Coordinates of C-alpha atoms and ligand atoms in Angstrom, one line a residue:
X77 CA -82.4 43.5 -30.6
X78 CA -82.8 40.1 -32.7
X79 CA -86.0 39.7 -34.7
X80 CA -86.7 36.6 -33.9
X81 CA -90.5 35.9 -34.7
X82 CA -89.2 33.6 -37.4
X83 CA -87.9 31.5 -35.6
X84 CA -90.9 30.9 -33.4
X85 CA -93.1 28.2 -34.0
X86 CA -96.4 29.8 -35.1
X87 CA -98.8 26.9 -34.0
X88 CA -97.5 28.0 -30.5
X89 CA -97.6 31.6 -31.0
X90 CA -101.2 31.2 -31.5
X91 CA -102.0 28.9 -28.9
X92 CA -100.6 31.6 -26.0
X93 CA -101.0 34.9 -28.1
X94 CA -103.4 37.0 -29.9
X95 CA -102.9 38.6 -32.7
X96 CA -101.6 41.6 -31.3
X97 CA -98.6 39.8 -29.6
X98 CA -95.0 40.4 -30.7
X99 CA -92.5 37.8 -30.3
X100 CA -89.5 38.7 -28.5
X101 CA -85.9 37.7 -28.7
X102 CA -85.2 34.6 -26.4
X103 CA -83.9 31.2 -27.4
X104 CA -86.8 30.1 -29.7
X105 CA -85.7 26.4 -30.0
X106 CA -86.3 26.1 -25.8
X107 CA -87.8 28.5 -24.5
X108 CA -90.7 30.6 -26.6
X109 CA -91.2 34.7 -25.1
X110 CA -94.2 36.5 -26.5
X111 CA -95.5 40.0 -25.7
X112 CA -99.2 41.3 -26.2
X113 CA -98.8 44.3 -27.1
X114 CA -101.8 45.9 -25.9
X115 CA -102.0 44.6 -22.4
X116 CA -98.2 44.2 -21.8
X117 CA -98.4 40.6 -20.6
X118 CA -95.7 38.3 -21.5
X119 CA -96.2 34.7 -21.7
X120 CA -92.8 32.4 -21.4
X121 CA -93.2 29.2 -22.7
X122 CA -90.9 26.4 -22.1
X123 CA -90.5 23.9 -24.9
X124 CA -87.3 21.4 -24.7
X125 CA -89.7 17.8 -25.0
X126 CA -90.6 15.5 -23.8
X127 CA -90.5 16.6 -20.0
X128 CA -89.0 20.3 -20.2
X129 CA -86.0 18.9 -17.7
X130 CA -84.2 21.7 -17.1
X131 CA -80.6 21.1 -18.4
X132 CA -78.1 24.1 -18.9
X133 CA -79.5 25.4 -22.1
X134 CA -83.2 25.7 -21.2
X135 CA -82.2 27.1 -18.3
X136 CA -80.0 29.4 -20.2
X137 CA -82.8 30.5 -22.3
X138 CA -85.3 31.1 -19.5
X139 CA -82.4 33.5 -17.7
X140 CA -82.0 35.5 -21.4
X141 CA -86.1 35.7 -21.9
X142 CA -86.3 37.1 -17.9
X143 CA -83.7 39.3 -18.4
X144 CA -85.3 40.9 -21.4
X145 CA -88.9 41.0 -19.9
X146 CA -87.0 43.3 -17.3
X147 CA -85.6 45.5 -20.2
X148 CA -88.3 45.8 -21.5
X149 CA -90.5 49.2 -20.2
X150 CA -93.9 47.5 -21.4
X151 CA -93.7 44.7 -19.6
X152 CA -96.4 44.4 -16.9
X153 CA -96.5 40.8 -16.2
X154 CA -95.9 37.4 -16.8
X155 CA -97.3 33.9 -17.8
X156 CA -94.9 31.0 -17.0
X157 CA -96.3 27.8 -19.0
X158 CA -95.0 24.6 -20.7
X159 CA -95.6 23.7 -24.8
X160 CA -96.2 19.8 -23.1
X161 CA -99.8 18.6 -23.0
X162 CA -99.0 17.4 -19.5
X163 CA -95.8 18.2 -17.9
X164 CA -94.9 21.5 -16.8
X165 CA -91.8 20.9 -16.0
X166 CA -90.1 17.8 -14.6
X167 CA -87.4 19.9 -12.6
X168 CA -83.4 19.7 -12.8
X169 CA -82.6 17.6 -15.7
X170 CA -81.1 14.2 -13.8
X171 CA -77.9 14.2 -16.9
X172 CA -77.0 17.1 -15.3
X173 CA -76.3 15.7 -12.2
X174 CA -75.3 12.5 -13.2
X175 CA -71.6 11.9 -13.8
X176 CA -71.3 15.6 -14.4
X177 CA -68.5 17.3 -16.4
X178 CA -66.9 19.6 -14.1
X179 CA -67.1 22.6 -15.7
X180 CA -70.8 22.0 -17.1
X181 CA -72.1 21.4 -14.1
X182 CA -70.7 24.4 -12.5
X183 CA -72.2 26.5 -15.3
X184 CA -75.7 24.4 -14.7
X185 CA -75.9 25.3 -11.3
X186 CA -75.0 29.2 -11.3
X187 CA -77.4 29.4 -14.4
X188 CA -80.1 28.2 -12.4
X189 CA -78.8 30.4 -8.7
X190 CA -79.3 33.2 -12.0
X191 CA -82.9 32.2 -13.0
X192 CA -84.6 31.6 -9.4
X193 CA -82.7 35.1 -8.7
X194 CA -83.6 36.7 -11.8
X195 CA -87.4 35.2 -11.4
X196 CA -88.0 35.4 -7.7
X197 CA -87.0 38.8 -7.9
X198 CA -88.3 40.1 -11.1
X199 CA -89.7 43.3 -11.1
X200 CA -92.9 42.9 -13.0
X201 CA -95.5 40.6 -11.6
X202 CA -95.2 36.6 -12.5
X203 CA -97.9 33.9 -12.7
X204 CA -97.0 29.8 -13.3
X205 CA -99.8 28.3 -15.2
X206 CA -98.8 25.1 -14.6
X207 CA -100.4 22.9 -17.2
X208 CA -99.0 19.5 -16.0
X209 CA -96.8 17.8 -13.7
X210 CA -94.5 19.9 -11.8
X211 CA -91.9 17.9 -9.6
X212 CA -88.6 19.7 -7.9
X213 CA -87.5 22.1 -10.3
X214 CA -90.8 22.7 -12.0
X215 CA -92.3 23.3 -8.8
X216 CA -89.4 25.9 -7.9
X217 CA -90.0 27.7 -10.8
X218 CA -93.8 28.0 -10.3
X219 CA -93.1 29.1 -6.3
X220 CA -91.2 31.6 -7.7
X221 CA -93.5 33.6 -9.2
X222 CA -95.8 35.3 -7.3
X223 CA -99.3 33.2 -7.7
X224 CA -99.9 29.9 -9.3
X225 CA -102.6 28.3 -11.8
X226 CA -102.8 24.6 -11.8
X227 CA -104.5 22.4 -14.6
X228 CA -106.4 19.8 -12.5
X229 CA -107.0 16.7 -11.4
X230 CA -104.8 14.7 -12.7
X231 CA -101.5 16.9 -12.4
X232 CA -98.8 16.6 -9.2
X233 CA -96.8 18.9 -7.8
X234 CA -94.1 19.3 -5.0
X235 CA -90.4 19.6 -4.3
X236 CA -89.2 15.7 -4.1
X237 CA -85.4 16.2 -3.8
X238 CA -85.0 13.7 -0.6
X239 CA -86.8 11.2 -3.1
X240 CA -84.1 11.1 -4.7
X241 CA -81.4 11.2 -2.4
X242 CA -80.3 15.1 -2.7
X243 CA -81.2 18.1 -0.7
X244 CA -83.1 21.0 -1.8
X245 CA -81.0 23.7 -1.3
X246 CA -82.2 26.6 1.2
X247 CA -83.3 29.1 -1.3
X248 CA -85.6 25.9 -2.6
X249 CA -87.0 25.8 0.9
X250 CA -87.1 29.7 1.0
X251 CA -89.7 29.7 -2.2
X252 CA -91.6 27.3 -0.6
X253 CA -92.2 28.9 2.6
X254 CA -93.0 32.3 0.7
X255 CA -96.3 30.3 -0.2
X256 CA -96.8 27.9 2.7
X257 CA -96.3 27.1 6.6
X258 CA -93.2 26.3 8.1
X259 CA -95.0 23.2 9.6
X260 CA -96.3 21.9 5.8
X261 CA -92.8 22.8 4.0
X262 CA -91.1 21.2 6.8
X263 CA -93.1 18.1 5.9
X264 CA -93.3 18.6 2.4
X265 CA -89.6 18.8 2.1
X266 CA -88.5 15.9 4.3
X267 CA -91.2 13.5 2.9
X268 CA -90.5 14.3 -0.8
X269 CA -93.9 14.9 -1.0
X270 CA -95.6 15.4 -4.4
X271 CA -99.3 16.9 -3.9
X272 CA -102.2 16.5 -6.7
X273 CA -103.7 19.6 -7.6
X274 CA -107.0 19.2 -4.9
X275 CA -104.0 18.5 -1.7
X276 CA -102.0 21.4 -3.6
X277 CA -104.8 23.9 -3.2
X278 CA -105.8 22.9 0.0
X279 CA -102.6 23.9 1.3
X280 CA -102.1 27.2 -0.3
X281 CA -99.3 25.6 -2.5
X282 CA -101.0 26.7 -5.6
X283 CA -103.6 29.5 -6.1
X284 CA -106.0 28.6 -8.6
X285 CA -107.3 25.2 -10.3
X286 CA -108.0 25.2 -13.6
X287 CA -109.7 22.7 -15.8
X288 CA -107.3 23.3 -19.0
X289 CA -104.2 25.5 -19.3
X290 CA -106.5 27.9 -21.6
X291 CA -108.5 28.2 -18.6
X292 CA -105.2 28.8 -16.4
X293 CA -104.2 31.1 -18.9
X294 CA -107.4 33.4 -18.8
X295 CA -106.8 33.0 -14.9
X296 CA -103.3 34.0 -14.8
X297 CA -104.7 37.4 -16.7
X298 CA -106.7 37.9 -14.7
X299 CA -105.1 37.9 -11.7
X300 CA -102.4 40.1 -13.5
X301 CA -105.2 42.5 -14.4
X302 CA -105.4 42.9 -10.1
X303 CA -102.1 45.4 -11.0
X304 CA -103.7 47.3 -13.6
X305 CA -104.4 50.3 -11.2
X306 CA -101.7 49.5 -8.5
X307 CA -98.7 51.9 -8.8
X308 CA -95.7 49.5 -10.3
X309 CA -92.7 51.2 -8.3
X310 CA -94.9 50.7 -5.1
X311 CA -95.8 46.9 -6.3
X312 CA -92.1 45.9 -7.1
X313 CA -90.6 47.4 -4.1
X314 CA -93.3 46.0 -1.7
X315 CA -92.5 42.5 -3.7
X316 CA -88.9 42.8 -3.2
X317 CA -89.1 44.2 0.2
X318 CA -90.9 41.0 1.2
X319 CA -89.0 39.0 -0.4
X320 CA -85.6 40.6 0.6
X321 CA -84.1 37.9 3.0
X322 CA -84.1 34.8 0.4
X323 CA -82.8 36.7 -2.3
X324 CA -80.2 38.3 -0.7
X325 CA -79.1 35.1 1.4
X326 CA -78.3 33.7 -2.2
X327 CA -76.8 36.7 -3.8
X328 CA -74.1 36.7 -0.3
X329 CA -73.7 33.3 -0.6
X330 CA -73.7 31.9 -4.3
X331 CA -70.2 30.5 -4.3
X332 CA -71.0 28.7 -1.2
X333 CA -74.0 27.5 -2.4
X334 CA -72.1 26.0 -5.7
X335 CA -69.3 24.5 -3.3
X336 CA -72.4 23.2 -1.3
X337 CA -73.8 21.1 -4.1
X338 CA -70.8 20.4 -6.3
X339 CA -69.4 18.4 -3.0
X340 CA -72.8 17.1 -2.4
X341 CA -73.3 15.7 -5.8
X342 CA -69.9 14.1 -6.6
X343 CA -70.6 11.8 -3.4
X344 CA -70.3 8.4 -4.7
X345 CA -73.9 8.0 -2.7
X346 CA -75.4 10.3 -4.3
X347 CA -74.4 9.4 -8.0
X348 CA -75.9 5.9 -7.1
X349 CA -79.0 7.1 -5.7
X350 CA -79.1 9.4 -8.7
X351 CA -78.5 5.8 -11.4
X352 CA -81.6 4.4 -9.5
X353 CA -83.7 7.2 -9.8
X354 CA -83.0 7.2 -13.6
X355 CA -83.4 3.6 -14.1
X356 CA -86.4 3.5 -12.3
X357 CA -87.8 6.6 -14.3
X358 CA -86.9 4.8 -17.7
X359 CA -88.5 1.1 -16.5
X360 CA -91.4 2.4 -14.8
X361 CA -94.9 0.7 -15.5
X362 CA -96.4 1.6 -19.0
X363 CA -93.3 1.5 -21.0
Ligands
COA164 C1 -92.4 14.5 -15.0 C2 -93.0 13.0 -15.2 C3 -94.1 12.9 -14.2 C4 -93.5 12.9 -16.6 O1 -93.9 11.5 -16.8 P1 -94.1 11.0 -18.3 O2 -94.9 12.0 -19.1 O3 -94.7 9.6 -18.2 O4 -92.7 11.0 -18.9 P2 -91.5 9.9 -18.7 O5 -91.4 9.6 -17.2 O6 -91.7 8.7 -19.6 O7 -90.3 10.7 -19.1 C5 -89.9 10.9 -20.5 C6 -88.4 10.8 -20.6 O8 -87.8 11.9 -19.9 C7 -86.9 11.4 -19.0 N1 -87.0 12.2 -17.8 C8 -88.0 12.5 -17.0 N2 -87.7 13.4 -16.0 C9 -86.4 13.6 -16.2 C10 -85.5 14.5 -15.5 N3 -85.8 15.2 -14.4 N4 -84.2 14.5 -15.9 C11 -83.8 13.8 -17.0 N5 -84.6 13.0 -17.7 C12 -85.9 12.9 -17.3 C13 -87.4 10.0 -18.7 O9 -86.3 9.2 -18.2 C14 -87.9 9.6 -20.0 O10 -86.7 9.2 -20.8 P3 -86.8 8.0 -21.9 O11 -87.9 8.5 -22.9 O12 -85.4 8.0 -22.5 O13 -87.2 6.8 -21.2 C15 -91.9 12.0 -14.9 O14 -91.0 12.0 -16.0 C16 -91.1 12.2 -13.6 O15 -91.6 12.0 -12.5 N6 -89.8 12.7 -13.8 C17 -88.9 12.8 -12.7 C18 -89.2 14.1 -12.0 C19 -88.2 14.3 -10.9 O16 -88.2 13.6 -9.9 N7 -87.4 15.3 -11.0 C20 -86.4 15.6 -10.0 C21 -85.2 16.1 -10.6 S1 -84.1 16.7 -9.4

């Protein structure tokens, strides 16, 4: 395995990590893994500024850094956070999807089937401390692990695909109703809906608020420290057991679900909707 603790910015490391945490091989520029040692919980950090969109590379990284958590023996749980001050993560990076090279976006789109399979269905237990906004993607990424710390109030979160004129695909609607009604994801979904942290809470979306993400960090340890005398082989199979249907609906059908979006997204419709959505993004109010 690659040393790569050089490589990984050390203001960060300290942030997230005592001194007793070993840095882990991942890609350090995007995506920063660290391990304490002692207790065995990983923290994943995703750093691609200014929003962490998730283009192919992060998303790349993040696969590699999940794989190796479930390679490594130690591993008893995982912190999903952001390096931003204020955005966890602002979900499928729109250049993706935007006149997309063919083969890229292929690649994009399989790499992130990999990630929600690899993360949904890890093994050791997972925690989102989402210190910031967490739209579509982000919000994925944080219902797929198994309990969620928001920094609040100011922070929103929610799958908003229709906003933008694309569908979230089932296993998008799958994560969401592992954590909440049929009746609210139905609504959630349809409407685009992004929830602040106080709506997000009310509904079971997230677990925890937290007033900063050190706070959501100590939280996030906490509720990992619930497995500390639970057996892990009974914890991951009890996990997985419940969690069975969605993940192997995906793992069945993942070439359907590529030909599903790559038609979806090369509609001329959606490529305009897409333009807007960008435009608007880079002319909105306080630029
Ligand atoms: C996440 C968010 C709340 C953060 O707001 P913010 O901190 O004010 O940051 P900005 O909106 O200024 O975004 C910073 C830059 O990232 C870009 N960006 C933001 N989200 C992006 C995305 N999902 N994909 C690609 N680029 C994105 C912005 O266009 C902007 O680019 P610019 O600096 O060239 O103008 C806001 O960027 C947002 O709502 N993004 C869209 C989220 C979304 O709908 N994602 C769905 C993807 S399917």
């Amino acid at each position: 395995m690659m040393n790569l603790s050089s490589r990984i910015r050390p203001s960060l490391l300290k942030a997230v990590a005592p001194a007793c945490a070993r840095a882990m091989s991942a890609d350090a520029k995007l995506v920063d893994l660290s391990i304490n040692e002692k207790t065995g919980i990983a923290t994943l950090t995703m750093n691609r500024p200014p929003v962490n969109s998730l283009n192919l590379e992060l998303l790349q990284g993040l696969s590699k850094a999940l794989q190796e958590l479930e390679d490594n023996r130690k591993c008893r749980g995982m912190i999903l956070t952001s390096s931003s001050p204020t955005v966890f993560s602002a979900g499928l990076d729109i250049m993706e999807m935007y006149k997309p090279k063919p083969d890229r976006v292929k690649a994009f789109w399989s790499t992130l089937q990999e990630v929600w399979l690899q993360l949904f269905g890890s093994s050791y237990p997972t925690v989102a401390a989402i210190n910031g906004h967490s739209p579509a993607g982000g919000c994925l990424l944080s219902l797929s692990c198994e309990y969620r710390v928001m920094v609040g109030p100011q922070y929103t979160i929610g799958l908003n695909e229709t906003k933008l004129g694309i569908v979230a695909p089932k296993w998008f609607m799958s994560s969401m109703l592992a954590a909440i009604p049929y009746r609210q994801t139905e609504l959630a979904l349809t409407t685009g809906r992004m929830f602040s942290t106080e709506e997000a809470l009310k509904i079971g979306l997230i677990d925890e608020v937290a007033t900063d993400k050190a706070d959501a960090i100590a939280k996030a340890e906490k509720f990992l420290g619930l497995f500390a005398k639970i057996h892990p082989v009974a914890r991951k199979l009890t996990k997985l057991n419940l969690r069975n249907d969605a993940l192997d609906w995906l793992q069945q059908n993942r070439e359907l679900d590529l030909n599903i979006f790559l038609s979806f997204v090369n509609q001329p419709i959606v490529q305009s909707s897409l333009e807007k959505y960008l435009e608007a993004l880079k002319n909105k109010q306080g630029k």
